[in-house]
XYZ file of N, CA, C and O in Angstrom:
504
model
N -70.009 99.762 -4.553
C -69.180 99.666 -3.772
C -67.570 98.743 -3.659
O -67.823 97.642 -3.756
N -67.352 99.316 -2.355
C -65.853 98.154 -2.502
C -65.627 98.004 -0.753
O -66.020 98.740 -0.531
N -64.917 96.334 -0.819
C -65.093 96.434 0.325
C -63.932 96.965 1.294
O -63.547 98.150 0.660
N -64.165 97.068 2.935
C -63.019 97.565 3.093
C -61.887 97.796 2.300
O -61.039 96.767 2.023
N -61.189 98.987 2.301
C -59.281 98.851 2.515
C -58.340 98.353 2.538
O -57.856 97.887 1.487
N -58.757 98.028 4.295
C -58.437 96.869 4.795
C -58.433 96.035 3.776
O -57.214 94.785 4.899
N -59.473 95.741 4.187
C -59.724 93.967 3.185
C -60.181 93.907 2.046
O -61.092 93.271 1.939
N -59.508 95.034 1.086
C -60.061 94.664 -0.533
C -59.506 93.484 -0.838
O -58.574 92.632 -1.006
N -60.550 92.800 -1.719
C -60.750 91.520 -2.181
C -60.372 91.195 -3.713
O -60.508 92.522 -4.284
N -59.510 90.093 -3.785
C -59.305 90.071 -5.229
C -60.575 90.115 -6.340
O -60.468 89.709 -6.017
N -60.076 90.832 -7.978
C -61.448 90.727 -8.545
C -61.087 89.211 -9.134
O -59.648 88.442 -9.445
N -61.784 88.883 -9.328
C -62.303 87.863 -10.003
C -62.258 87.396 -10.900
O -63.211 88.278 -11.921
N -61.300 87.110 -12.310
C -61.403 87.544 -13.746
C -63.301 87.335 -14.089
O -64.063 86.356 -13.952
N -63.635 88.118 -15.436
C -64.858 87.534 -15.399
C -65.310 88.264 -14.956
O -66.988 87.424 -15.508
N -65.565 87.936 -13.070
C -66.929 88.182 -12.564
C -66.853 89.514 -12.868
O -66.161 91.046 -13.332
N -68.255 89.971 -13.007
C -69.556 91.557 -13.058
C -68.441 92.949 -12.228
O -69.040 92.027 -10.810
N -68.547 93.105 -12.668
C -68.301 93.847 -11.505
C -70.174 95.128 -10.778
O -70.406 95.366 -12.126
N -69.949 95.034 -9.886
C -70.891 95.367 -8.973
C -71.148 96.879 -9.095
O -72.502 97.503 -8.218
N -70.179 97.497 -9.340
C -70.508 99.277 -8.899
C -70.751 99.784 -10.840
O -70.526 99.568 -12.086
N -70.930 100.765 -10.571
C -71.032 101.146 -12.028
C -70.209 102.082 -12.456
O -70.026 103.032 -13.616
N -68.803 102.702 -11.620
C -67.446 103.115 -11.842
C -66.986 101.973 -12.173
O -67.207 100.480 -11.916
N -65.879 102.079 -13.299
C -65.830 100.734 -14.226
C -64.373 100.610 -13.358
O -63.617 101.282 -11.991
N -64.172 99.392 -13.094
C -63.053 98.271 -12.517
C -62.003 99.168 -11.897
O -61.627 99.591 -10.973
N -61.114 99.590 -13.350
C -59.815 100.378 -13.259
C -59.653 101.713 -12.254
O -59.470 101.870 -12.141
N -61.030 102.047 -12.744
C -60.892 103.636 -12.221
C -61.324 103.337 -10.540
O -60.848 103.925 -9.642
N -62.415 101.956 -10.047
C -61.983 101.735 -9.155
C -61.073 101.559 -8.051
O -60.550 101.703 -6.852
N -60.354 100.360 -8.902
C -58.951 100.296 -8.812
C -58.144 101.861 -8.570
O -57.305 101.302 -6.713
N -57.593 102.606 -9.143
C -57.180 103.602 -8.456
C -57.432 104.436 -7.891
O -56.890 104.858 -7.262
N -58.529 104.803 -7.559
C -59.961 105.899 -6.166
C -59.420 104.795 -5.515
O -58.557 105.562 -3.951
N -59.969 103.474 -5.071
C -58.936 102.671 -3.641
C -57.712 103.021 -3.470
O -57.727 103.429 -2.010
N -57.095 103.111 -4.205
C -55.346 103.047 -4.046
C -55.258 104.464 -3.681
O -54.858 104.705 -1.958
N -55.991 105.046 -4.164
C -55.333 106.990 -4.391
C -55.846 107.222 -2.645
O -55.483 107.970 -1.735
N -57.361 106.571 -2.396
C -57.841 107.235 -1.305
C -56.968 106.401 0.077
O -57.298 106.487 1.193
N -56.709 105.577 0.447
C -55.715 104.300 1.376
C -54.577 105.033 1.330
O -54.497 105.713 2.325
N -53.487 106.284 -0.271
C -52.880 107.429 0.400
C -53.416 108.107 1.026
O -52.191 108.505 1.202
N -54.056 108.788 0.715
C -54.803 109.265 1.276
C -54.779 110.028 2.432
O -54.623 110.501 3.542
N -55.325 108.703 3.263
C -55.508 108.384 4.588
C -53.700 107.765 5.455
O -53.820 108.140 5.946
N -53.261 107.577 4.544
C -51.337 107.794 5.266
C -51.055 108.431 5.343
O -50.639 108.696 5.992
N -52.095 109.893 4.604
C -51.651 111.313 5.077
C -52.090 111.389 6.957
O -51.250 112.768 7.154
N -52.624 111.193 7.052
C -53.535 111.332 8.605
C -52.569 110.896 9.625
O -52.531 109.785 9.738
N -52.647 111.308 10.583
C -51.839 110.683 11.745
C -52.253 111.685 13.203
O -52.755 112.686 12.987
N -52.477 110.725 13.965
C -52.812 110.864 15.294
C -51.574 112.136 16.378
O -50.834 112.150 16.011
N -51.782 113.429 16.501
C -50.909 114.219 16.557
C -49.945 113.336 18.105
O -48.660 113.959 18.383
N -49.961 112.637 18.836
C -49.346 112.095 20.070
C -48.421 110.231 19.138
O -47.984 110.494 20.299
N -48.670 110.242 17.835
C -48.009 108.602 17.514
C -47.843 109.207 16.659
O -49.036 109.330 15.312
N -46.190 108.415 15.779
C -46.294 108.911 14.662
C -46.181 107.792 13.283
O -44.945 107.709 13.222
N -47.536 107.588 13.460
C -47.348 106.604 12.559
C -49.038 107.186 12.034
O -49.801 107.676 12.875
N -49.465 107.356 10.992
C -50.854 107.232 9.921
C -51.724 107.143 10.472
O -51.600 104.825 10.997
N -53.116 106.981 10.771
C -53.893 106.080 10.727
C -54.709 105.161 10.232
O -55.144 103.775 10.777
N -54.161 104.936 9.178
C -54.723 103.433 7.721
C -53.356 102.415 8.831
O -53.707 101.940 8.892
N -52.229 102.765 9.175
C -50.995 101.904 9.063
C -51.094 101.360 10.598
O -50.901 100.067 11.153
N -51.922 102.194 12.093
C -52.616 101.794 12.805
C -53.913 101.022 12.739
O -54.736 100.493 13.699
N -54.643 100.829 11.939
C -55.640 99.962 11.991
C -56.937 100.584 11.982
O -57.659 100.262 12.622
N -56.523 102.069 12.244
C -57.808 102.960 12.465
C -59.298 102.847 11.393
O -60.324 103.210 12.310
N -58.965 102.236 10.283
C -59.491 102.467 9.265
C -60.221 101.100 9.095
O -59.398 100.508 9.377
N -61.327 100.966 9.772
C -62.345 99.882 9.043
C -63.339 99.235 8.344
O -62.962 98.552 7.810
N -63.871 100.687 7.236
C -64.524 100.600 6.510
C -64.440 101.691 5.909
O -64.496 102.442 6.409
N -64.064 101.575 4.452
C -64.192 102.246 2.900
C -65.291 101.588 2.631
O -64.721 100.942 1.667
N -66.336 102.398 2.045
C -67.314 102.308 0.785
C -67.017 102.871 -0.413
O -66.872 104.867 0.321
N -66.594 103.042 -1.686
C -67.387 104.160 -2.766
C -68.988 103.564 -3.387
O -69.078 102.511 -3.910
N -69.505 104.735 -2.521
C -71.064 104.342 -3.886
C -71.102 104.078 -5.423
O -69.837 105.289 -5.747
N -72.103 104.555 -6.132
C -72.232 104.594 -7.228
C -71.568 106.442 -7.647
O -71.221 106.226 -9.209
N -71.986 107.234 -6.791
C -72.126 108.576 -7.297
C -70.192 108.963 -6.267
O -70.518 110.391 -6.796
N -70.110 107.399 -6.619
C -68.240 108.237 -5.881
C -68.182 109.360 -4.379
O -67.435 109.427 -4.219
N -69.148 108.913 -3.651
C -69.561 109.153 -2.392
C -68.958 108.476 -1.178
O -68.873 107.829 -1.791
N -67.666 108.650 -0.685
C -67.088 107.901 -0.154
C -67.349 108.021 1.936
O -67.119 109.263 2.431
N -68.084 106.522 2.393
C -68.570 106.495 3.477
C -67.073 106.142 4.135
O -66.914 105.019 4.095
N -66.552 106.479 5.538
C -65.426 105.622 5.985
C -65.761 105.588 7.833
O -66.091 106.709 7.811
N -65.589 104.657 7.547
C -65.488 103.898 9.420
C -64.226 104.117 9.722
O -63.350 103.404 9.578
N -64.099 104.443 10.681
C -62.541 104.553 11.672
C -62.996 104.140 13.430
O -64.135 104.594 13.598
N -62.074 104.188 13.856
C -62.238 104.692 15.104
C -61.186 105.587 15.738
O -60.234 105.492 15.013
N -60.365 105.270 16.649
C -60.088 105.718 18.268
C -58.907 104.687 18.381
O -59.365 103.515 18.988
N -57.208 104.621 19.290
C -56.931 103.969 20.060
C -57.387 104.395 21.152
O -57.333 103.011 22.334
N -58.186 105.524 21.886
C -58.188 105.532 23.016
C -60.302 106.176 22.857
O -59.929 107.003 21.776
N -61.581 106.037 23.578
C -62.313 107.107 23.286
C -62.144 108.172 23.555
O -62.842 108.942 22.888
N -61.408 108.382 24.283
C -60.734 109.811 25.313
C -60.105 110.700 24.712
O -59.412 111.356 25.152
N -60.049 110.166 23.257
C -58.808 110.344 22.304
C -58.731 112.145 22.427
O -60.255 112.606 22.254
N -57.965 113.351 22.760
C -58.236 114.522 22.588
C -58.516 114.964 21.266
O -59.131 116.085 21.097
N -58.261 114.347 20.059
C -58.524 115.236 18.788
C -59.670 114.288 18.304
O -60.437 114.525 17.546
N -60.360 113.611 19.354
C -62.020 112.841 18.474
C -62.711 113.635 17.599
O -63.410 113.100 16.656
N -63.077 114.736 17.895
C -63.693 115.620 17.014
C -63.631 116.303 16.034
O -64.037 116.667 14.798
N -62.002 115.873 15.765
C -61.354 116.630 15.151
C -60.725 115.922 14.000
O -60.960 116.453 12.760
N -60.362 114.753 14.064
C -59.775 113.567 13.255
C -60.499 113.016 12.221
O -60.369 113.257 10.846
N -62.004 113.323 12.338
C -62.887 112.907 11.183
C -62.844 113.696 9.977
O -62.754 113.225 8.998
N -62.784 115.032 10.246
C -62.798 115.632 9.021
C -61.225 115.698 8.912
O -60.779 115.988 7.788
N -60.443 115.259 9.538
C -58.944 115.543 9.151
C -59.231 114.232 7.899
O -58.284 114.735 6.669
N -59.783 113.642 8.247
C -60.354 111.638 7.315
C -60.635 112.526 5.879
O -60.952 112.615 4.974
N -61.491 113.261 6.398
C -62.653 113.948 5.169
C -61.921 114.372 4.165
O -62.224 114.472 2.965
N -61.564 115.219 4.622
C -60.787 116.033 4.133
C -59.716 115.626 3.286
O -58.914 116.393 1.897
N -58.540 114.868 3.929
C -57.798 114.203 2.530
C -58.171 112.939 1.409
O -58.177 113.558 0.301
N -59.655 112.340 2.098
C -59.611 111.823 1.653
C -60.886 112.872 0.073
O -60.799 112.148 -1.207
N -61.121 113.848 0.218
C -62.159 114.829 -0.848
C -61.034 114.804 -1.938
O -61.389 115.839 -2.873
N -59.761 115.025 -1.685
C -59.048 115.902 -2.201
C -58.595 114.447 -3.379
O -58.026 114.751 -4.631
N -58.999 113.161 -2.972
C -58.778 112.011 -4.197
C -59.325 112.650 -5.496
O -60.486 112.580 -5.485
N -58.793 112.327 -6.552
C -59.450 112.523 -7.591
C -60.524 111.594 -7.709
O -60.568 110.519 -8.089
N -61.917 112.275 -8.205
C -63.242 111.291 -8.823
C -63.276 111.282 -7.521
O -65.445 110.899 -7.728
N -63.119 111.802 -6.624
C -64.498 111.363 -5.223
C -65.454 112.966 -5.316
O -64.790 113.573 -5.585
N -65.902 111.901 -4.975
C -67.228 113.382 -4.947
C -67.397 114.346 -3.983
O -68.094 115.312 -3.096
N -67.167 113.896 -2.109
C -67.452 113.271 -0.973
C -67.433 112.571 -0.680
O -67.255 111.828 -0.708
N -66.734 112.704 1.030
C -66.365 111.372 2.123
C -67.519 112.564 3.253
O -67.120 112.766 3.519
N -67.122 111.329 4.022
C -67.925 111.348 5.349
C -66.980 110.440 6.299
O -66.931 108.938 5.621
N -66.969 110.525 7.116
C -65.996 109.701 8.141
C -67.122 110.298 9.116
O -67.213 110.376 10.088
N -66.956 108.573 10.128
C -68.239 108.180 11.201
C -66.790 107.220 12.204
O -66.139 106.630 12.124
N -66.734 107.919 12.983
C -66.113 106.985 14.591
C -67.176 106.009 14.952
O -68.076 106.417 15.252
N -66.903 105.181 14.674
C -67.306 103.967 15.418
C -66.518 103.161 16.270
O -65.315 103.549 16.973
N -66.841 102.796 17.490
C -66.443 102.046 18.810
C -66.201 99.848 18.858
O -65.577 100.069 19.930
N -66.482 100.067 17.757
C -67.022 97.910 17.694
C -66.428 97.673 16.048
O -67.475 97.978 15.142
N -65.579 96.903 16.305
C -65.157 96.488 17.263
C -64.129 97.752 18.034
O -63.729 98.237 17.603
N -63.803 97.249 19.056
C -62.569 97.692 19.781
C -61.121 98.267 19.646
O -61.019 96.614 18.830
N -60.896 99.488 19.676
C -59.562 98.721 18.338
C -58.289 98.204 19.721
O -58.576 98.438 21.412
N -57.350 98.026 19.555
C -56.449 97.249 19.890
C -55.036 96.926 19.092
O -54.809 96.623 17.821
N -54.276 96.646 19.653
C -52.323 96.496 19.056
C -52.771 95.455 17.987
O -51.878 95.497 16.846
N -53.468 94.749 18.205
C -53.335 93.381 16.582
C -54.227 93.580 14.971
O -53.233 93.059 14.358
N -54.321 95.352 15.729
C -54.722 95.668 14.450
C -53.539 96.700 13.077
O -53.676 97.032 12.209
N -52.445 97.356 14.085
C -51.262 97.514 13.324
C -51.378 96.823 12.662
O -50.652 95.269 12.238
N -50.249 98.128 11.743
C -49.933 96.674 10.362
C -47.876 96.433 10.682
O -47.806 97.418 11.942
N -47.270 96.002 10.301
C -46.072 95.212 11.072
C -45.125 96.846 10.562
O -44.437 97.060 11.340
N -45.212 97.548 9.744
C -44.595 99.302 9.622
C -45.187 99.704 11.245
O -44.036 100.303 11.693
N -46.327 99.556 11.186
C -46.900 100.468 12.765
C -46.053 99.633 13.794
O -45.287 100.696 14.779
N -45.956 98.581 13.981
C -45.214 97.967 14.873
C -43.696 98.664 14.993
O -43.396 98.440 16.032
N -42.605 98.037 13.769
C -41.380 98.488 13.591
C -41.612 100.129 14.384
O -40.131 100.188 14.918
N -42.458 101.145 13.195
C -42.449 102.441 13.928
C -42.884 102.867 15.461
O -41.877 103.595 16.082
N -42.942 101.720 15.970
C -43.489 102.081 18.242
C -42.681 101.072 18.544
O -43.181 101.154 19.862
N -42.312 100.460 17.678
C -41.078 99.139 18.516
C -42.352 98.658 19.115
O -41.619 98.182 20.491
N -43.371 98.097 18.826
C -44.586 97.238 19.290
C -44.538 95.830 19.336
O -45.691 95.194 18.557
N -43.587 94.938 18.922
C -43.541 93.473 18.622
C -43.338 92.437 20.123
O -43.406 92.346 21.028
């Protein structure tokens, strides 16, 4: 399994790979999953959900199934029922991914501090 895509820790030289997936393939899959997540947008905000900080955790198991924990900018988001499916569809297109499941969580609550600098610039939120 990997750490959250937003919190990927660098590999320690000579450290054993805790996954059955080869380290180079796991790194490629992680990069491709992040790229796929960056294709998903909240229709009301012109920034992708990854840069908004809505992705809390991404786990890849040894069978190449991907579990994503994500949140919304607000619990009453009008696309709350649709967005997990968009995320699952995007991640499922990544080579090597067997399946994807996205779950919405609200703990910890999302706030502006979770946004990347890129998102802050796009939304003029400094």
